[in-house]
Coordinates of C-alpha atoms in Angstrom, one line a residue:
Chain A
M11 CA 62.4 90.5 156.2
T12 CA 63.9 94.0 156.2
P13 CA 61.4 96.6 154.9
Y14 CA 62.5 99.1 152.3
V15 CA 60.9 102.5 152.4
A16 CA 61.5 105.2 149.9
V17 CA 61.4 108.8 151.1
I18 CA 60.9 111.2 148.2
G19 CA 60.5 114.9 147.8
A20 CA 61.8 118.0 146.1
S21 CA 65.4 119.0 145.9
R22 CA 64.2 122.5 146.8
P23 CA 61.9 121.9 149.7
T24 CA 60.4 124.1 152.3
A25 CA 62.0 124.4 155.8
E26 CA 59.1 122.3 157.1
D27 CA 59.7 119.6 154.5
L28 CA 63.3 119.3 155.7
V29 CA 62.5 119.0 159.3
D30 CA 59.9 116.4 158.6
A31 CA 61.9 114.4 156.2
E32 CA 64.8 114.1 158.6
A33 CA 62.5 112.9 161.3
I34 CA 61.0 110.3 159.0
G35 CA 64.4 109.1 157.9
R36 CA 65.4 108.7 161.5
G37 CA 62.2 106.9 162.6
L38 CA 62.3 104.5 159.7
A39 CA 66.0 103.6 160.4
E40 CA 65.4 103.2 164.1
R41 CA 62.8 100.6 163.3
G42 CA 65.2 98.8 161.0
A43 CA 64.0 99.8 157.6
I44 CA 66.4 100.5 154.7
V45 CA 65.7 104.0 153.5
V46 CA 65.8 104.5 149.7
T47 CA 66.1 107.9 148.1
G48 CA 67.1 109.7 145.0
G49 CA 70.4 110.4 146.7
R50 CA 70.6 114.1 146.2
G51 CA 69.7 117.3 148.1
G52 CA 66.6 118.7 149.8
V53 CA 64.2 116.1 151.1
M54 CA 66.5 113.4 149.9
A55 CA 69.4 114.7 152.0
A56 CA 67.3 115.4 155.0
A57 CA 65.8 111.9 155.1
S58 CA 69.3 110.4 154.5
R59 CA 70.7 112.4 157.3
G60 CA 68.1 111.3 159.8
A61 CA 68.5 107.7 158.8
A62 CA 72.3 107.7 158.7
E63 CA 72.5 109.4 162.1
A64 CA 70.3 106.6 163.5
G65 CA 72.8 104.1 162.1
G66 CA 70.6 103.0 159.2
V67 CA 71.4 101.9 155.7
V68 CA 70.6 104.7 153.2
V69 CA 70.5 103.9 149.5
G70 CA 70.8 106.8 147.0
L71 CA 69.9 106.0 143.4
L72 CA 71.5 108.8 141.6
P73 CA 70.4 110.2 138.2
G74 CA 73.9 110.7 136.9
L75 CA 77.2 108.9 136.6
D76 CA 79.1 110.8 139.2
R77 CA 79.0 109.4 142.7
G78 CA 80.0 112.8 144.0
E79 CA 76.3 113.9 143.4
A80 CA 75.3 111.9 146.4
N81 CA 74.6 113.8 149.6
E82 CA 77.0 112.9 152.5
W83 CA 74.6 110.7 154.4
V84 CA 74.0 108.2 151.7
T85 CA 75.7 104.9 152.7
V86 CA 75.2 103.1 149.4
A87 CA 75.4 105.4 146.4
L88 CA 74.5 103.9 143.1
T89 CA 75.1 105.9 139.9
T90 CA 72.5 105.0 137.3
G91 CA 72.9 107.4 134.5
L92 CA 69.1 107.2 133.9
G93 CA 68.3 110.8 134.6
D94 CA 64.8 111.2 135.9
L95 CA 63.9 107.6 135.0
R96 CA 65.8 106.6 138.1
N97 CA 62.7 107.9 139.9
G98 CA 61.0 104.7 138.7
L99 CA 63.8 102.6 140.2
V100 CA 63.3 104.4 143.6
A101 CA 59.6 103.5 143.4
R102 CA 60.4 99.9 142.3
A103 CA 62.9 99.3 145.1
A104 CA 60.5 100.2 147.9
D105 CA 57.8 98.4 149.8
A106 CA 56.2 101.7 150.7
V107 CA 56.8 105.3 149.8
V108 CA 56.6 108.4 151.8
A109 CA 56.3 111.7 149.9
V110 CA 57.2 114.9 151.7
G111 CA 56.2 117.9 149.7
G112 CA 57.6 117.6 146.2
A113 CA 57.6 118.8 142.7
Y114 CA 57.2 116.9 139.3
G115 CA 59.9 114.4 140.0
T116 CA 58.1 113.4 143.2
L117 CA 54.8 113.2 141.3
S118 CA 56.3 110.8 138.8
E119 CA 57.6 108.6 141.7
I120 CA 54.1 108.7 143.3
A121 CA 52.4 107.8 140.1
L122 CA 54.8 104.9 139.3
A123 CA 54.5 103.6 142.8
L124 CA 50.7 103.7 142.7
Q125 CA 50.7 102.0 139.3
A126 CA 52.7 99.2 140.8
A127 CA 50.3 99.0 143.8
T128 CA 53.0 100.1 146.2
P129 CA 51.5 102.1 149.2
V130 CA 52.2 105.8 149.1
F131 CA 51.9 108.1 152.1
G132 CA 51.9 111.9 151.6
L133 CA 52.9 114.5 154.1
H134 CA 51.9 118.0 152.7
S135 CA 52.5 116.5 149.3
W136 CA 50.6 115.9 146.1
E137 CA 47.0 115.1 146.7
I138 CA 46.3 112.4 144.3
D139 CA 43.7 109.7 144.6
G140 CA 45.4 106.7 146.1
V141 CA 48.0 108.7 148.2
R142 CA 47.1 108.2 151.9
R143 CA 47.5 111.6 153.5
V144 CA 49.4 111.6 156.8
A145 CA 49.5 114.6 159.3
S146 CA 52.9 114.2 160.9
P147 CA 56.3 112.5 160.6
R148 CA 55.3 110.1 163.3
E149 CA 52.1 109.0 161.5
A150 CA 54.2 108.7 158.3
I151 CA 56.7 106.5 160.0
L152 CA 54.2 104.2 161.6
A153 CA 52.0 103.9 158.5
A154 CA 54.8 103.3 156.1
F155 CA 56.6 100.9 158.3
E156 CA 53.5 98.8 158.8
A157 CA 52.6 98.9 155.1
A158 CA 56.2 97.9 154.1
T159 CA 56.3 95.1 156.6
A160 CA 52.9 93.8 155.6
G161 CA 53.6 94.3 151.9
T162 CA 54.1 91.3 149.7
G163 CA 54.9 93.2 146.6
H164 CA 58.7 92.7 146.7
S165 CA 59.1 90.4 149.7
G166 CA 59.5 87.2 147.9
A167 CA 57.8 84.6 150.1
Chain B
M19 CA 61.8 119.0 111.3
T20 CA 59.1 116.4 111.9
P21 CA 57.4 117.0 115.2
Y22 CA 56.9 114.1 117.6
V23 CA 53.8 114.1 119.7
A24 CA 52.9 111.6 122.3
V25 CA 49.3 110.7 122.9
I26 CA 48.8 109.1 126.3
G27 CA 45.9 107.8 128.3
A28 CA 44.4 104.8 130.0
S29 CA 44.2 101.3 128.7
R30 CA 40.7 101.3 130.0
P31 CA 39.3 104.7 128.9
T32 CA 35.8 106.1 128.7
A33 CA 33.9 106.0 125.4
E34 CA 34.5 109.8 125.1
D35 CA 38.3 109.3 125.6
L36 CA 38.4 106.9 122.7
V37 CA 36.5 109.1 120.3
D38 CA 38.7 112.0 121.2
A39 CA 42.0 110.1 121.1
E40 CA 41.2 108.8 117.6
A41 CA 40.5 112.3 116.4
I42 CA 43.7 113.6 117.9
G43 CA 45.8 110.9 116.4
R44 CA 44.2 111.6 113.0
G45 CA 44.7 115.3 113.2
L46 CA 48.3 115.1 114.3
A47 CA 49.1 112.6 111.5
E48 CA 47.4 114.8 108.9
R49 CA 49.6 117.6 109.9
G50 CA 52.7 115.4 109.5
A51 CA 53.5 114.6 113.1
I52 CA 54.9 111.3 114.2
V53 CA 52.6 109.9 116.9
V54 CA 54.2 108.2 119.8
T55 CA 52.2 106.0 122.2
G56 CA 52.6 103.2 124.7
G57 CA 51.5 100.9 121.9
R58 CA 48.7 99.0 123.7
G59 CA 45.0 99.3 124.0
G60 CA 42.5 102.0 125.0
V61 CA 43.6 105.5 124.3
M62 CA 46.8 104.3 122.9
A63 CA 45.0 102.1 120.3
A64 CA 42.5 104.8 119.4
A65 CA 45.1 107.4 118.8
S66 CA 47.1 104.9 116.8
R67 CA 44.1 104.0 114.7
G68 CA 43.4 107.6 113.9
A69 CA 47.0 108.3 113.0
A70 CA 47.5 105.2 110.9
E71 CA 44.3 105.7 109.0
A72 CA 45.5 109.1 108.1
G73 CA 48.7 107.5 106.7
G74 CA 50.9 108.6 109.6
V75 CA 53.8 106.9 111.4
V76 CA 52.7 105.5 114.8
V77 CA 55.4 104.5 117.2
G78 CA 54.4 102.1 120.0
L79 CA 56.9 101.8 122.9
L80 CA 55.8 98.5 124.5
P81 CA 56.3 97.6 128.1
G82 CA 57.1 93.9 127.4
L83 CA 59.2 91.8 125.1
D84 CA 56.4 90.5 122.9
R85 CA 55.6 92.6 119.8
G86 CA 52.2 90.9 119.7
E87 CA 51.3 93.3 122.6
A88 CA 51.0 96.1 120.1
N89 CA 47.7 97.3 118.8
E90 CA 47.2 96.7 115.1
W91 CA 47.6 100.3 114.1
V92 CA 51.1 100.8 115.4
T93 CA 53.5 101.0 112.4
V94 CA 56.7 100.9 114.4
A95 CA 56.4 98.6 117.5
L96 CA 59.4 98.6 119.8
T97 CA 59.6 96.0 122.6
T98 CA 61.4 97.6 125.5
G99 CA 61.0 95.1 128.4
L100 CA 61.0 98.1 130.8
G101 CA 57.5 97.7 132.1
D102 CA 56.0 100.9 133.3
L103 CA 59.3 102.7 133.0
R104 CA 58.7 102.8 129.3
N105 CA 56.3 105.6 130.2
G106 CA 59.4 107.7 130.7
L107 CA 60.6 106.8 127.2
V108 CA 57.3 107.9 125.7
A109 CA 57.7 111.2 127.4
R110 CA 61.3 111.6 126.4
A111 CA 60.7 110.8 122.8
A112 CA 58.0 113.5 122.4
D113 CA 58.2 117.3 121.7
A114 CA 54.7 117.7 123.1
V115 CA 52.3 115.4 125.0
V116 CA 48.6 115.1 124.8
A117 CA 46.9 113.3 127.7
V118 CA 43.4 112.0 127.2
G119 CA 41.8 110.9 130.4
G120 CA 44.1 108.5 132.1
A121 CA 45.1 106.7 135.2
Y122 CA 48.4 106.4 137.1
G123 CA 50.5 105.4 134.1
T124 CA 49.3 108.5 132.4
L125 CA 50.1 110.6 135.5
S126 CA 53.6 109.3 135.5
E127 CA 54.1 110.2 131.9
I128 CA 52.7 113.7 132.6
A129 CA 55.0 114.2 135.5
L130 CA 58.1 113.0 133.7
A131 CA 57.2 115.2 130.7
L132 CA 56.7 118.3 132.9
Q133 CA 59.9 117.6 134.8
A134 CA 61.7 117.6 131.4
A135 CA 59.9 120.9 130.5
T136 CA 58.0 119.2 127.6
P137 CA 54.6 120.9 127.0
V138 CA 51.7 118.8 128.2
F139 CA 48.1 119.3 127.1
G140 CA 45.2 117.6 129.0
L141 CA 41.8 116.7 127.6
H142 CA 39.6 115.7 130.5
S143 CA 42.7 114.4 132.1
W144 CA 44.7 114.9 135.3
E145 CA 44.5 118.5 136.5
I146 CA 48.1 119.1 137.5
D147 CA 49.8 122.5 137.7
G148 CA 51.6 122.8 134.4
V149 CA 49.2 120.8 132.3
R150 CA 47.5 123.1 129.9
R151 CA 43.8 122.1 129.8
V152 CA 42.2 121.9 126.3
A153 CA 38.5 121.6 125.6
S154 CA 38.4 119.6 122.4
P155 CA 40.4 117.3 120.2
R156 CA 40.8 120.2 117.7
E157 CA 42.3 122.4 120.4
A158 CA 44.6 119.6 121.5
I159 CA 45.8 119.0 118.0
L160 CA 46.5 122.7 117.2
A161 CA 48.1 123.4 120.5
A162 CA 50.3 120.3 120.6
F163 CA 51.3 120.6 117.0
E164 CA 52.3 124.2 117.5
A165 CA 54.2 123.5 120.7
A166 CA 56.0 120.5 119.2
T167 CA 57.0 122.5 116.1
A168 CA 58.2 125.4 118.1
G169 CA 59.9 123.2 120.7
T170 CA 63.6 123.1 120.9
G171 CA 63.8 120.4 123.5
H172 CA 64.7 117.6 121.2
S173 CA 65.0 119.3 117.8
G174 CA 68.7 119.6 117.7
A175 CA 69.6 122.5 115.6
Chain C
M26 CA 54.6 90.3 110.2
T27 CA 57.2 92.9 109.5
P28 CA 60.6 91.7 110.6
Y29 CA 62.8 94.1 112.6
V30 CA 66.5 93.8 112.1
A31 CA 69.2 95.7 114.0
V32 CA 72.3 96.8 112.2
I33 CA 75.0 97.6 114.8
G34 CA 78.6 98.6 114.6
A35 CA 81.1 101.2 115.6
S36 CA 80.7 105.0 115.3
R37 CA 84.3 105.0 114.0
P38 CA 84.3 102.1 111.5
T39 CA 86.6 101.1 108.7
A40 CA 85.9 102.1 105.1
E41 CA 84.9 98.5 104.4
D42 CA 82.5 98.5 107.3
L43 CA 80.7 101.5 105.9
V44 CA 80.3 100.1 102.4
D45 CA 79.0 96.8 103.8
A46 CA 76.7 98.4 106.3
E47 CA 75.1 100.6 103.6
A48 CA 74.5 97.5 101.4
I49 CA 73.0 95.6 104.3
G50 CA 70.7 98.4 105.2
R51 CA 69.6 98.7 101.6
G52 CA 69.0 95.0 101.2
L53 CA 67.0 94.6 104.4
A54 CA 64.8 97.6 103.5
E55 CA 64.2 96.3 100.0
R56 CA 62.9 93.1 101.5
G57 CA 60.6 95.0 103.8
A58 CA 62.4 94.8 107.1
I59 CA 62.4 97.7 109.5
V60 CA 66.0 98.6 110.3
V61 CA 66.8 99.5 113.9
T62 CA 70.0 101.2 114.8
G63 CA 71.6 103.3 117.5
G64 CA 70.9 106.3 115.3
R65 CA 74.3 108.0 115.2
G66 CA 77.3 107.9 112.9
G67 CA 79.6 105.3 111.3
V68 CA 78.0 101.9 110.7
M69 CA 74.7 103.3 112.1
A70 CA 74.6 106.1 109.6
A71 CA 75.7 103.9 106.7
A72 CA 73.0 101.3 107.4
S73 CA 70.5 104.0 107.8
R74 CA 71.4 105.6 104.5
G75 CA 71.1 102.4 102.6
A76 CA 67.7 101.6 104.1
A77 CA 66.3 105.1 103.7
E78 CA 67.4 105.3 100.1
A79 CA 65.6 102.1 99.5
G80 CA 62.4 103.7 101.0
G81 CA 62.6 101.8 104.2
V82 CA 61.7 102.7 107.8
V83 CA 64.8 103.4 109.9
V84 CA 64.5 103.6 113.6
G85 CA 67.3 105.3 115.5
L86 CA 67.4 104.8 119.3
L87 CA 69.5 107.6 120.5
P88 CA 71.6 107.6 123.6
G89 CA 70.9 111.3 124.5
L90 CA 68.0 113.6 124.7
D91 CA 68.7 115.7 121.6
R92 CA 67.1 114.5 118.4
G93 CA 69.7 116.4 116.5
E94 CA 72.2 113.6 117.4
A95 CA 70.4 111.4 114.8
N96 CA 72.0 110.9 111.4
E97 CA 70.0 112.3 108.5
W98 CA 68.7 109.0 107.2
V99 CA 66.9 108.0 110.4
T100 CA 63.2 108.2 109.7
V101 CA 62.0 107.6 113.3
A102 CA 64.4 109.1 115.8
L103 CA 63.8 108.3 119.5
T104 CA 65.7 110.1 122.2
T105 CA 66.1 107.8 125.2
G106 CA 68.5 109.5 127.5
L107 CA 69.8 106.1 128.6
G108 CA 73.3 106.5 127.3
D109 CA 74.9 103.2 126.4
L110 CA 72.1 101.3 128.0
R111 CA 70.1 102.1 124.8
N112 CA 72.2 99.4 123.3
G113 CA 70.1 97.0 125.1
L114 CA 66.9 98.5 123.7
V115 CA 68.3 98.1 120.2
A116 CA 68.9 94.5 120.9
R117 CA 65.5 94.0 122.4
A118 CA 63.7 95.7 119.6
A119 CA 65.1 93.4 116.9
D120 CA 64.2 89.9 115.7
A121 CA 67.8 89.5 114.4
V122 CA 71.0 91.5 114.7
V123 CA 73.7 92.1 112.1
A124 CA 77.0 93.3 113.6
V125 CA 79.4 95.0 111.2
G126 CA 82.8 95.5 112.7
G127 CA 82.4 97.3 116.0
A128 CA 83.9 98.2 119.3
Y129 CA 82.7 97.7 122.9
G130 CA 79.2 99.2 122.3
T131 CA 78.7 96.7 119.6
L132 CA 80.0 93.9 121.8
S133 CA 77.4 94.8 124.5
E134 CA 74.6 94.7 122.0
I135 CA 75.8 91.3 120.7
A136 CA 76.0 89.9 124.2
L137 CA 72.5 91.2 125.2
A138 CA 71.0 89.9 122.0
L139 CA 72.6 86.5 122.5
Q140 CA 71.5 86.4 126.1
A141 CA 67.9 87.0 124.8
A142 CA 68.4 84.2 122.3
T143 CA 68.1 86.7 119.4
P144 CA 70.1 85.5 116.4
V145 CA 73.3 87.5 115.7
F146 CA 75.2 87.6 112.5
G147 CA 78.7 89.0 112.3
L148 CA 80.5 90.5 109.3
H149 CA 84.1 91.1 110.2
S150 CA 82.9 91.7 113.8
W151 CA 83.5 90.2 117.2
E152 CA 84.1 86.5 117.1
I153 CA 82.1 85.3 120.0
D154 CA 80.5 81.9 120.4
G155 CA 77.0 82.1 119.3
V156 CA 77.6 84.8 116.6
R157 CA 77.1 83.3 113.2
R158 CA 79.9 84.6 111.0
V159 CA 78.8 85.8 107.5
A160 CA 81.2 86.5 104.6
S161 CA 79.4 89.2 102.7
P162 CA 76.6 91.8 102.9
R163 CA 74.5 89.6 100.8
E164 CA 74.9 86.6 103.1
A165 CA 74.2 88.9 106.1
I166 CA 71.0 90.2 104.5
L167 CA 69.6 86.8 103.5
A168 CA 70.5 85.1 106.8
A169 CA 69.2 87.9 109.0
F170 CA 66.0 88.4 107.0
E171 CA 65.3 84.7 107.2
A172 CA 66.0 84.5 110.9
A173 CA 64.0 87.6 111.6
T174 CA 61.0 86.3 109.6
A175 CA 61.2 82.9 111.3
G176 CA 61.8 84.2 114.7
T177 CA 59.2 83.9 117.3
G178 CA 60.9 86.0 119.9
H179 CA 59.0 89.2 119.5
S180 CA 56.5 88.3 116.9
G181 CA 53.5 87.8 119.1
A182 CA 51.3 85.2 117.5
Chain D
M7 CA 86.0 107.4 149.6
T8 CA 84.5 103.9 149.7
P9 CA 85.4 101.9 146.5
Y10 CA 82.6 100.0 144.8
V11 CA 83.6 96.8 143.0
A12 CA 81.3 94.7 140.9
V13 CA 81.8 90.9 140.9
I14 CA 80.1 89.4 137.9
G15 CA 79.8 85.9 136.5
A16 CA 77.4 83.2 135.5
S17 CA 74.4 82.0 137.4
R18 CA 75.6 78.5 136.4
P19 CA 79.3 78.6 137.1
T20 CA 82.0 76.0 137.5
A21 CA 83.0 74.8 141.0
E22 CA 86.3 76.7 140.6
D23 CA 84.4 79.9 139.7
L24 CA 82.4 79.5 143.0
V25 CA 85.4 79.1 145.2
D26 CA 87.2 82.0 143.6
A27 CA 84.2 84.3 143.6
E28 CA 83.7 83.7 147.3
A29 CA 87.3 84.5 148.0
I30 CA 87.1 87.6 145.9
G31 CA 84.0 88.8 147.7
R32 CA 85.6 88.2 151.0
G33 CA 88.8 90.0 150.2
L34 CA 87.1 93.0 148.8
A35 CA 84.9 93.4 151.8
E36 CA 87.8 92.9 154.2
R37 CA 89.4 95.9 152.5
G38 CA 86.3 98.0 152.9
A39 CA 84.9 97.9 149.4
I40 CA 81.2 97.7 148.7
V41 CA 80.5 94.7 146.6
V42 CA 77.9 95.1 143.8
T43 CA 76.4 92.1 142.1
G44 CA 73.4 91.0 140.0
G45 CA 72.0 89.6 143.3
R46 CA 71.1 86.1 142.1
G47 CA 72.9 82.7 142.2
G48 CA 76.1 81.2 141.1
V49 CA 79.1 83.6 141.0
M50 CA 76.8 86.4 142.3
A51 CA 75.8 84.3 145.4
A52 CA 79.3 83.1 146.1
A53 CA 80.8 86.6 145.9
S54 CA 77.9 87.9 148.1
R55 CA 78.5 85.1 150.7
G56 CA 82.2 85.9 150.9
A57 CA 81.6 89.6 151.3
A58 CA 78.7 89.3 153.8
E59 CA 80.6 86.8 156.0
A60 CA 83.4 89.4 156.2
G61 CA 80.9 91.9 157.4
G62 CA 80.7 93.8 154.2
V63 CA 77.9 95.6 152.4
V64 CA 76.6 93.6 149.4
V65 CA 74.4 95.3 146.8
G66 CA 72.2 93.0 144.6
L67 CA 70.7 94.7 141.6
L68 CA 67.9 92.2 140.7
P69 CA 66.5 91.8 137.2
G70 CA 62.9 91.3 138.4
L71 CA 60.4 92.9 140.8
D72 CA 60.5 90.2 143.5
R73 CA 63.1 90.7 146.2
G74 CA 62.9 87.1 147.0
E75 CA 65.1 86.5 143.9
A76 CA 68.0 87.8 145.9
N77 CA 70.5 85.3 147.3
E78 CA 70.6 85.2 151.1
W79 CA 73.9 87.1 151.5
V80 CA 72.8 90.3 149.7
T81 CA 72.4 93.0 152.3
V82 CA 70.9 95.6 150.0
A83 CA 68.6 94.1 147.5
L84 CA 67.1 96.4 144.8
T85 CA 64.4 95.1 142.5
T86 CA 64.8 96.9 139.1
G87 CA 62.4 95.2 136.8
L88 CA 64.8 95.9 134.0
G89 CA 65.7 92.3 133.1
D90 CA 69.1 91.9 131.6
L91 CA 69.5 95.6 131.3
R92 CA 70.2 95.7 135.0
N93 CA 73.6 94.3 133.9
G94 CA 74.3 97.8 132.7
L95 CA 73.5 99.3 136.1
V96 CA 75.9 96.8 137.8
A97 CA 78.6 98.1 135.5
R98 CA 77.6 101.7 136.0
A99 CA 77.6 101.5 139.8
A100 CA 81.1 100.1 140.0
D101 CA 84.6 101.7 140.1
A102 CA 86.1 98.4 138.9
V103 CA 84.7 95.1 137.8
V104 CA 85.9 91.6 138.4
A105 CA 84.6 88.9 136.0
V106 CA 84.8 85.3 137.2
G107 CA 84.0 82.9 134.4
G108 CA 80.7 83.9 132.9
A109 CA 78.3 83.6 130.0
Y110 CA 76.6 86.2 127.8
G111 CA 75.2 88.3 130.7
T112 CA 78.7 88.6 132.0
L113 CA 80.0 89.5 128.6
S114 CA 77.4 92.3 128.3
E115 CA 78.5 93.7 131.7
I116 CA 82.2 93.5 130.6
A117 CA 81.4 95.4 127.4
L118 CA 79.4 98.1 129.0
A119 CA 82.1 98.6 131.7
L120 CA 84.8 98.8 129.1
Q121 CA 82.7 101.2 127.0
A122 CA 82.5 103.4 130.1
A123 CA 86.3 103.1 130.7
T124 CA 85.7 101.2 133.9
P125 CA 88.6 98.8 134.6
V126 CA 87.7 95.2 134.2
F127 CA 89.7 92.2 135.6
G128 CA 89.0 88.7 134.3
L129 CA 89.7 85.5 136.2
H130 CA 89.2 82.5 133.8
S131 CA 86.6 84.7 132.0
W132 CA 86.0 86.2 128.6
E133 CA 89.2 87.1 126.8
I134 CA 88.4 90.5 125.3
D135 CA 90.8 93.2 124.5
G136 CA 90.8 95.6 127.4
V137 CA 90.0 93.0 130.1
R138 CA 93.1 92.6 132.3
R139 CA 93.6 88.9 132.9
V140 CA 94.4 87.9 136.5
A141 CA 95.6 84.5 137.7
S142 CA 94.2 84.2 141.2
P143 CA 91.5 85.6 143.5
R144 CA 94.3 87.4 145.4
E145 CA 95.5 89.1 142.3
A146 CA 91.9 90.0 141.4
I147 CA 91.3 91.5 144.8
L148 CA 94.5 93.6 144.9
A149 CA 94.2 94.8 141.3
A150 CA 90.5 95.7 141.5
F151 CA 90.8 97.3 144.9
E152 CA 93.7 99.5 143.7
A153 CA 91.9 100.4 140.4
A154 CA 88.7 101.2 142.3
T155 CA 90.4 103.3 144.8
A156 CA 92.4 105.2 142.2
G157 CA 89.5 105.5 139.8
T158 CA 88.0 108.9 139.3
G159 CA 85.1 107.7 137.2
H160 CA 82.4 107.8 139.8
S161 CA 84.2 109.3 142.7
G162 CA 83.0 112.8 142.4
A163 CA 85.5 115.3 143.9

């Protein structure tokens, strides 16, 4: 089964967040994961770029109704019109979540993922009980990929 | 304009959470606020009971499709079928939010409210930047009522 | 159990639609039903007015995030930010649906209600298999109230 | 810009619906469209099969939380947990919609698409004002592809 991993984080990230998110997107795509994001800028765009440049599938679940909102590396851009509630769909679509930095939107995705018992890994992100802190993009990739592959939450069989 | 205040918290709260949530529901309803909750047990039921016994309107936004999920003090029970995403509707419907204790669902509501710039008050709840900590039910009632009345977020005119 | 009846129809109705929707709102409220609408103008406002003037509870599920969108007779106005998808919540919240006239939004509510096996009554509305045609406001009130009271869809016990 | 075309229809279709839906999925994918469906059986599976066998991207927006619900030809399966309301997301994600046969779920998607001014083409489907009737899979493919390519609804720039 193809694992689905969400990479979430702020639309106005730090420079470090961007470098890390791009590496995470790349590493996940190289291993064959589908990368799910909120489709817009900042961490979402960096993760999308890394994944797309590695030849991966990048899903962008957009808050609005205009596909032009998507960053240029999204390969499947879905306009939802749900506003911030699309954060919940990002969480629901994923077998594992990697949070890189992030603001309130990221926190809502973390909380919804944890409530659904989806594993969440945090790289210099919100320190919430239940988020497994990782120290590097490499650790994030390996941990999230393993959790997503092992996960039974959405995998059907 | 009638203020709408959400009271949120865990379905499995502490005894203190329950006493406080009931007092908060009562105080808000006495002042004329409509109390919005997730409609189920624990903090949601305690706040509903307090508000209903004070003669108030209590809206319960239920996760499932069975109105029988609602606690007995909800006066307007709306089945949404959205699961945990109904947390976002609770946040969206409110001019101010009071969090009493709480687990991940509560955290998601807090985060979605903060992202929408809705004031959030926390009584022994998640300590997140942006949540204004209050020390008693009375302080929660006064602060939330004032914020909800002053708020322009949803008040139209 | 209190029955919940949705009254749906166009925001730009005919004069006849308006008179009929107001009578239906009034009759449902007089019998103790909670009236659920999309909260805005046209048929929604007329049904709301009838129900509110009879002392009933009128729920308006608004498409946007501004409570000022609600017509003045809504007693519980909930901002959803879901756009047209709130049509589905109107259908889900109701034990029975009365459609008065209506355009595409009304059709979507009818279809979602029928898919959920919620009884739908149509007064000069869309003629779709499964919609029970009624000839007058009085017939709509009686049929919808009976169906909503008998319904087990959302009634819990 | 890549056009996105939804192919919708019943989970229990006629034999003719299945043959036609598969041809439509194939033709759309051959022209480079992303095919969006509800991800399950019947017309959704047939369209997915046609598109996947032509090497296309097939998005399945699932009603539940179990990715195993998806038919085997979906290449991007997104669990939404929204139940029938995911019909609205299918409509929102598409630049044009092709309805093949169909029951109430299909009707709700048609209505939501029309309300959003998204072009809808019907092949032995619901005859609703605004649905452009087509007589063959080939006509459906050409008309939907042209409408989706010309459409500005979601195309951003």
